[in-house]
Amino acid sequence: MERTKSIQEIITTSINFSNEIAQSGEYFEAGEFLYSAAIIIEDLDLSEAFKLYEQIIELYKKQIVDYKLQAKLHEIAELYLRIAEISMEKFQDATMEKKNILNSIKFLKQESTLLKEFNETRKLAQNYQNVAELYLKLSDFKNSIK
């Protein structure tokens, strides 16, 4: 009983602090804070940790909306990857993992188009490698060697 109360206090405090961070518009930071808390909670109460992971994904989605308005393509791609990781590692949801990896690839390709126009060859090469590795992760060998 006391243990359950302590766990709930930790969760409530974590959510409140995360919400304060999110109110400043730093959804990614709020999500990262909550992720750290969820890792600890996972050992104490798995079902509560899953609720936190769902909130983290929602925070990342809000950050994606902000980043789209700012045209931060690389950051959007990274957030989709974080969502993909949580989808697979925590929820064993391969469909959501694939969907989010494909979204990440889409934004990396958009960024690559811009990098090509500005002749940013080093960053462009890194993007091509990232895209190839993501296709490889999906076992899409044809696209990974394109």
JSON list of C-alpha atoms in Angstrom, two decimals:
[
{"chain": "A", "resi": 1, "resn": "MET", "atom": "CA", "xyz": [0.00, 0.00, 0.00]},
{"chain": "A", "resi": 2, "resn": "GLU", "atom": "CA", "xyz": [2.74, 2.45, 1.01]},
{"chain": "A", "resi": 3, "resn": "ARG", "atom": "CA", "xyz": [4.82, 1.35, -1.99]},
{"chain": "A", "resi": 4, "resn": "THR", "atom": "CA", "xyz": [1.94, 2.02, -4.39]},
{"chain": "A", "resi": 5, "resn": "LYS", "atom": "CA", "xyz": [1.45, 5.46, -2.84]},
{"chain": "A", "resi": 6, "resn": "SER", "atom": "CA", "xyz": [5.16, 6.24, -3.26]},
{"chain": "A", "resi": 7, "resn": "ILE", "atom": "CA", "xyz": [5.11, 5.12, -6.90]},
{"chain": "A", "resi": 8, "resn": "GLN", "atom": "CA", "xyz": [2.08, 7.33, -7.57]},
{"chain": "A", "resi": 9, "resn": "GLU", "atom": "CA", "xyz": [3.84, 10.28, -5.94]},
{"chain": "A", "resi": 10, "resn": "ILE", "atom": "CA", "xyz": [6.87, 9.77, -8.17]},
{"chain": "A", "resi": 11, "resn": "ILE", "atom": "CA", "xyz": [4.65, 9.54, -11.25]},
{"chain": "A", "resi": 12, "resn": "THR", "atom": "CA", "xyz": [2.61, 12.61, -10.33]},
{"chain": "A", "resi": 13, "resn": "THR", "atom": "CA", "xyz": [5.71, 14.67, -9.57]},
{"chain": "A", "resi": 14, "resn": "SER", "atom": "CA", "xyz": [7.33, 13.55, -12.82]},
{"chain": "A", "resi": 15, "resn": "ILE", "atom": "CA", "xyz": [4.25, 14.37, -14.90]},
{"chain": "A", "resi": 16, "resn": "ASN", "atom": "CA", "xyz": [3.86, 17.78, -13.23]},
{"chain": "A", "resi": 17, "resn": "PHE", "atom": "CA", "xyz": [7.50, 18.67, -13.84]},
{"chain": "A", "resi": 18, "resn": "SER", "atom": "CA", "xyz": [7.28, 17.42, -17.43]},
{"chain": "A", "resi": 19, "resn": "ASN", "atom": "CA", "xyz": [4.16, 19.55, -17.96]},
{"chain": "A", "resi": 20, "resn": "GLU", "atom": "CA", "xyz": [6.01, 22.61, -16.66]},
{"chain": "A", "resi": 21, "resn": "ILE", "atom": "CA", "xyz": [8.79, 21.99, -19.17]},
{"chain": "A", "resi": 22, "resn": "ALA", "atom": "CA", "xyz": [6.24, 21.45, -21.96]},
{"chain": "A", "resi": 23, "resn": "GLN", "atom": "CA", "xyz": [4.48, 24.73, -21.13]},
{"chain": "A", "resi": 24, "resn": "SER", "atom": "CA", "xyz": [7.67, 26.53, -22.13]},
{"chain": "A", "resi": 25, "resn": "GLY", "atom": "CA", "xyz": [7.37, 24.87, -25.56]},
{"chain": "A", "resi": 26, "resn": "GLU", "atom": "CA", "xyz": [10.21, 22.41, -24.92]},
{"chain": "A", "resi": 27, "resn": "TYR", "atom": "CA", "xyz": [8.22, 19.26, -25.71]},
{"chain": "A", "resi": 28, "resn": "PHE", "atom": "CA", "xyz": [11.32, 17.24, -26.55]},
{"chain": "A", "resi": 29, "resn": "GLU", "atom": "CA", "xyz": [12.96, 18.08, -23.21]},
{"chain": "A", "resi": 30, "resn": "ALA", "atom": "CA", "xyz": [9.70, 17.30, -21.40]},
{"chain": "A", "resi": 31, "resn": "GLY", "atom": "CA", "xyz": [9.55, 13.95, -23.19]},
{"chain": "A", "resi": 32, "resn": "GLU", "atom": "CA", "xyz": [13.18, 13.15, -22.38]},
{"chain": "A", "resi": 33, "resn": "PHE", "atom": "CA", "xyz": [12.60, 13.93, -18.71]},
{"chain": "A", "resi": 34, "resn": "LEU", "atom": "CA", "xyz": [9.51, 11.74, -18.64]},
{"chain": "A", "resi": 35, "resn": "TYR", "atom": "CA", "xyz": [11.42, 8.99, -20.46]},
{"chain": "A", "resi": 36, "resn": "SER", "atom": "CA", "xyz": [14.03, 8.95, -17.70]},
{"chain": "A", "resi": 37, "resn": "ALA", "atom": "CA", "xyz": [11.27, 8.69, -15.10]},
{"chain": "A", "resi": 38, "resn": "ALA", "atom": "CA", "xyz": [9.51, 5.94, -17.08]},
{"chain": "A", "resi": 39, "resn": "ILE", "atom": "CA", "xyz": [12.68, 3.82, -17.15]},
{"chain": "A", "resi": 40, "resn": "ILE", "atom": "CA", "xyz": [12.77, 3.92, -13.34]},
{"chain": "A", "resi": 41, "resn": "ILE", "atom": "CA", "xyz": [9.01, 3.34, -13.00]},
{"chain": "A", "resi": 42, "resn": "GLU", "atom": "CA", "xyz": [9.23, 0.38, -15.38]},
{"chain": "A", "resi": 43, "resn": "ASP", "atom": "CA", "xyz": [10.94, -1.71, -12.68]},
{"chain": "A", "resi": 44, "resn": "LEU", "atom": "CA", "xyz": [8.30, -0.74, -10.13]},
{"chain": "A", "resi": 45, "resn": "ASP", "atom": "CA", "xyz": [5.04, -0.74, -12.11]},
{"chain": "A", "resi": 46, "resn": "LEU", "atom": "CA", "xyz": [5.09, -1.70, -15.78]},
{"chain": "A", "resi": 47, "resn": "SER", "atom": "CA", "xyz": [1.52, -0.61, -16.56]},
{"chain": "A", "resi": 48, "resn": "GLU", "atom": "CA", "xyz": [2.19, 2.89, -15.19]},
{"chain": "A", "resi": 49, "resn": "ALA", "atom": "CA", "xyz": [5.40, 3.07, -17.21]},
{"chain": "A", "resi": 50, "resn": "PHE", "atom": "CA", "xyz": [3.43, 2.24, -20.37]},
{"chain": "A", "resi": 51, "resn": "LYS", "atom": "CA", "xyz": [1.12, 5.18, -19.66]},
{"chain": "A", "resi": 52, "resn": "LEU", "atom": "CA", "xyz": [4.17, 7.42, -19.37]},
{"chain": "A", "resi": 53, "resn": "TYR", "atom": "CA", "xyz": [5.57, 6.12, -22.67]},
{"chain": "A", "resi": 54, "resn": "GLU", "atom": "CA", "xyz": [2.28, 7.01, -24.36]},
{"chain": "A", "resi": 55, "resn": "GLN", "atom": "CA", "xyz": [2.54, 10.54, -22.95]},
{"chain": "A", "resi": 56, "resn": "ILE", "atom": "CA", "xyz": [6.13, 10.77, -24.17]},
{"chain": "A", "resi": 57, "resn": "ILE", "atom": "CA", "xyz": [5.05, 9.91, -27.70]},
{"chain": "A", "resi": 58, "resn": "GLU", "atom": "CA", "xyz": [2.38, 12.63, -27.52]},
{"chain": "A", "resi": 59, "resn": "LEU", "atom": "CA", "xyz": [4.99, 15.16, -26.39]},
{"chain": "A", "resi": 60, "resn": "TYR", "atom": "CA", "xyz": [7.26, 14.18, -29.28]},
{"chain": "A", "resi": 61, "resn": "LYS", "atom": "CA", "xyz": [4.34, 14.57, -31.70]},
{"chain": "A", "resi": 62, "resn": "LYS", "atom": "CA", "xyz": [3.74, 18.10, -30.40]},
{"chain": "A", "resi": 63, "resn": "GLN", "atom": "CA", "xyz": [7.43, 18.86, -30.89]},
{"chain": "A", "resi": 64, "resn": "ILE", "atom": "CA", "xyz": [7.19, 17.54, -34.45]},
{"chain": "A", "resi": 65, "resn": "VAL", "atom": "CA", "xyz": [4.37, 20.01, -35.17]},
{"chain": "A", "resi": 66, "resn": "ASP", "atom": "CA", "xyz": [6.54, 22.87, -33.88]},
{"chain": "A", "resi": 67, "resn": "TYR", "atom": "CA", "xyz": [9.54, 21.66, -35.88]},
{"chain": "A", "resi": 68, "resn": "LYS", "atom": "CA", "xyz": [7.44, 21.44, -39.05]},
{"chain": "A", "resi": 69, "resn": "LEU", "atom": "CA", "xyz": [6.57, 25.12, -38.65]},
{"chain": "A", "resi": 70, "resn": "GLN", "atom": "CA", "xyz": [10.29, 25.85, -38.33]},
{"chain": "A", "resi": 71, "resn": "ALA", "atom": "CA", "xyz": [11.27, 23.48, -41.18]},
{"chain": "A", "resi": 72, "resn": "LYS", "atom": "CA", "xyz": [13.67, 21.57, -38.90]},
{"chain": "A", "resi": 73, "resn": "LEU", "atom": "CA", "xyz": [13.67, 18.49, -41.11]},
{"chain": "A", "resi": 74, "resn": "HIS", "atom": "CA", "xyz": [16.55, 16.63, -39.47]},
{"chain": "A", "resi": 75, "resn": "GLU", "atom": "CA", "xyz": [15.12, 17.12, -35.98]},
{"chain": "A", "resi": 76, "resn": "ILE", "atom": "CA", "xyz": [11.73, 15.85, -37.17]},
{"chain": "A", "resi": 77, "resn": "ALA", "atom": "CA", "xyz": [13.41, 12.74, -38.58]},
{"chain": "A", "resi": 78, "resn": "GLU", "atom": "CA", "xyz": [15.16, 12.14, -35.26]},
{"chain": "A", "resi": 79, "resn": "LEU", "atom": "CA", "xyz": [11.91, 12.45, -33.31]},
{"chain": "A", "resi": 80, "resn": "TYR", "atom": "CA", "xyz": [10.17, 9.96, -35.58]},
{"chain": "A", "resi": 81, "resn": "LEU", "atom": "CA", "xyz": [13.05, 7.59, -34.84]},
{"chain": "A", "resi": 82, "resn": "ARG", "atom": "CA", "xyz": [12.59, 8.08, -31.08]},
{"chain": "A", "resi": 83, "resn": "ILE", "atom": "CA", "xyz": [8.89, 7.27, -31.47]},
{"chain": "A", "resi": 84, "resn": "ALA", "atom": "CA", "xyz": [9.80, 4.20, -33.55]},
{"chain": "A", "resi": 85, "resn": "GLU", "atom": "CA", "xyz": [12.21, 3.01, -30.84]},
{"chain": "A", "resi": 86, "resn": "ILE", "atom": "CA", "xyz": [9.62, 3.40, -28.09]},
{"chain": "A", "resi": 87, "resn": "SER", "atom": "CA", "xyz": [6.97, 1.71, -30.26]},
{"chain": "A", "resi": 88, "resn": "MET", "atom": "CA", "xyz": [9.13, -1.37, -30.70]},
{"chain": "A", "resi": 89, "resn": "GLU", "atom": "CA", "xyz": [11.15, -1.53, -27.47]},
{"chain": "A", "resi": 90, "resn": "LYS", "atom": "CA", "xyz": [8.32, -0.77, -25.07]},
{"chain": "A", "resi": 91, "resn": "PHE", "atom": "CA", "xyz": [5.12, -1.78, -26.91]},
{"chain": "A", "resi": 92, "resn": "GLN", "atom": "CA", "xyz": [6.49, -4.41, -29.34]},
{"chain": "A", "resi": 93, "resn": "ASP", "atom": "CA", "xyz": [4.50, -2.66, -32.07]},
{"chain": "A", "resi": 94, "resn": "ALA", "atom": "CA", "xyz": [6.34, -3.42, -35.30]},
{"chain": "A", "resi": 95, "resn": "THR", "atom": "CA", "xyz": [3.70, -1.67, -37.42]},
{"chain": "A", "resi": 96, "resn": "MET", "atom": "CA", "xyz": [4.15, 1.63, -35.56]},
{"chain": "A", "resi": 97, "resn": "GLU", "atom": "CA", "xyz": [7.91, 1.21, -35.64]},
{"chain": "A", "resi": 98, "resn": "LYS", "atom": "CA", "xyz": [7.85, 0.79, -39.42]},
{"chain": "A", "resi": 99, "resn": "LYS", "atom": "CA", "xyz": [5.46, 3.73, -39.92]},
{"chain": "A", "resi": 100, "resn": "ASN", "atom": "CA", "xyz": [7.67, 6.04, -37.88]},
{"chain": "A", "resi": 101, "resn": "ILE", "atom": "CA", "xyz": [10.89, 4.87, -39.52]},
{"chain": "A", "resi": 102, "resn": "LEU", "atom": "CA", "xyz": [9.32, 5.58, -42.92]},
{"chain": "A", "resi": 103, "resn": "ASN", "atom": "CA", "xyz": [8.33, 9.06, -41.70]},
{"chain": "A", "resi": 104, "resn": "SER", "atom": "CA", "xyz": [11.91, 9.60, -40.58]},
{"chain": "A", "resi": 105, "resn": "ILE", "atom": "CA", "xyz": [13.19, 8.53, -43.99]},
{"chain": "A", "resi": 106, "resn": "LYS", "atom": "CA", "xyz": [10.74, 10.91, -45.69]},
{"chain": "A", "resi": 107, "resn": "PHE", "atom": "CA", "xyz": [12.09, 13.90, -43.76]},
{"chain": "A", "resi": 108, "resn": "LEU", "atom": "CA", "xyz": [15.73, 12.87, -44.23]},
{"chain": "A", "resi": 109, "resn": "LYS", "atom": "CA", "xyz": [15.09, 12.70, -47.97]},
{"chain": "A", "resi": 110, "resn": "GLN", "atom": "CA", "xyz": [13.50, 16.17, -47.93]},
{"chain": "A", "resi": 111, "resn": "GLU", "atom": "CA", "xyz": [16.53, 17.48, -46.08]},
{"chain": "A", "resi": 112, "resn": "SER", "atom": "CA", "xyz": [18.83, 15.73, -48.56]},
{"chain": "A", "resi": 113, "resn": "THR", "atom": "CA", "xyz": [17.15, 17.55, -51.44]},
{"chain": "A", "resi": 114, "resn": "LEU", "atom": "CA", "xyz": [17.92, 20.87, -49.77]},
{"chain": "A", "resi": 115, "resn": "LEU", "atom": "CA", "xyz": [21.47, 19.84, -48.90]},
{"chain": "A", "resi": 116, "resn": "LYS", "atom": "CA", "xyz": [22.09, 18.88, -52.51]},
{"chain": "A", "resi": 117, "resn": "GLU", "atom": "CA", "xyz": [20.92, 22.32, -53.68]},
{"chain": "A", "resi": 118, "resn": "PHE", "atom": "CA", "xyz": [23.27, 24.03, -51.23]},
{"chain": "A", "resi": 119, "resn": "ASN", "atom": "CA", "xyz": [26.16, 21.69, -52.08]},
{"chain": "A", "resi": 120, "resn": "GLU", "atom": "CA", "xyz": [26.51, 20.45, -48.47]},
{"chain": "A", "resi": 121, "resn": "THR", "atom": "CA", "xyz": [28.25, 17.23, -49.48]},
{"chain": "A", "resi": 122, "resn": "ARG", "atom": "CA", "xyz": [29.45, 16.04, -46.06]},
{"chain": "A", "resi": 123, "resn": "LYS", "atom": "CA", "xyz": [26.02, 16.32, -44.44]},
{"chain": "A", "resi": 124, "resn": "LEU", "atom": "CA", "xyz": [24.39, 14.93, -47.59]},
{"chain": "A", "resi": 125, "resn": "ALA", "atom": "CA", "xyz": [26.60, 11.84, -47.46]},
{"chain": "A", "resi": 126, "resn": "GLN", "atom": "CA", "xyz": [25.68, 11.34, -43.80]},
{"chain": "A", "resi": 127, "resn": "ASN", "atom": "CA", "xyz": [21.98, 11.62, -44.66]},
{"chain": "A", "resi": 128, "resn": "TYR", "atom": "CA", "xyz": [22.31, 9.04, -47.44]},
{"chain": "A", "resi": 129, "resn": "GLN", "atom": "CA", "xyz": [24.02, 6.70, -44.99]},
{"chain": "A", "resi": 130, "resn": "ASN", "atom": "CA", "xyz": [21.27, 7.26, -42.39]},
{"chain": "A", "resi": 131, "resn": "VAL", "atom": "CA", "xyz": [18.54, 6.58, -44.95]},
{"chain": "A", "resi": 132, "resn": "ALA", "atom": "CA", "xyz": [20.30, 3.40, -46.12]},
{"chain": "A", "resi": 133, "resn": "GLU", "atom": "CA", "xyz": [20.64, 2.18, -42.52]},
{"chain": "A", "resi": 134, "resn": "LEU", "atom": "CA", "xyz": [16.97, 2.86, -41.84]},
{"chain": "A", "resi": 135, "resn": "TYR", "atom": "CA", "xyz": [15.89, 0.92, -44.93]},
{"chain": "A", "resi": 136, "resn": "LEU", "atom": "CA", "xyz": [18.20, -1.88, -43.78]},
{"chain": "A", "resi": 137, "resn": "LYS", "atom": "CA", "xyz": [16.50, -1.84, -40.38]},
{"chain": "A", "resi": 138, "resn": "LEU", "atom": "CA", "xyz": [13.20, -2.40, -42.22]},
{"chain": "A", "resi": 139, "resn": "SER", "atom": "CA", "xyz": [14.83, -5.23, -44.24]},
{"chain": "A", "resi": 140, "resn": "ASP", "atom": "CA", "xyz": [14.16, -3.19, -47.38]},
{"chain": "A", "resi": 141, "resn": "PHE", "atom": "CA", "xyz": [17.41, -4.17, -49.08]},
{"chain": "A", "resi": 142, "resn": "LYS", "atom": "CA", "xyz": [16.41, -2.81, -52.49]},
{"chain": "A", "resi": 143, "resn": "ASN", "atom": "CA", "xyz": [15.98, 0.74, -51.18]},
{"chain": "A", "resi": 144, "resn": "SER", "atom": "CA", "xyz": [18.96, 0.51, -48.83]},
{"chain": "A", "resi": 145, "resn": "ILE", "atom": "CA", "xyz": [21.37, 0.19, -51.76]},
{"chain": "A", "resi": 146, "resn": "LYS", "atom": "CA", "xyz": [19.72, 2.87, -53.95]}
]
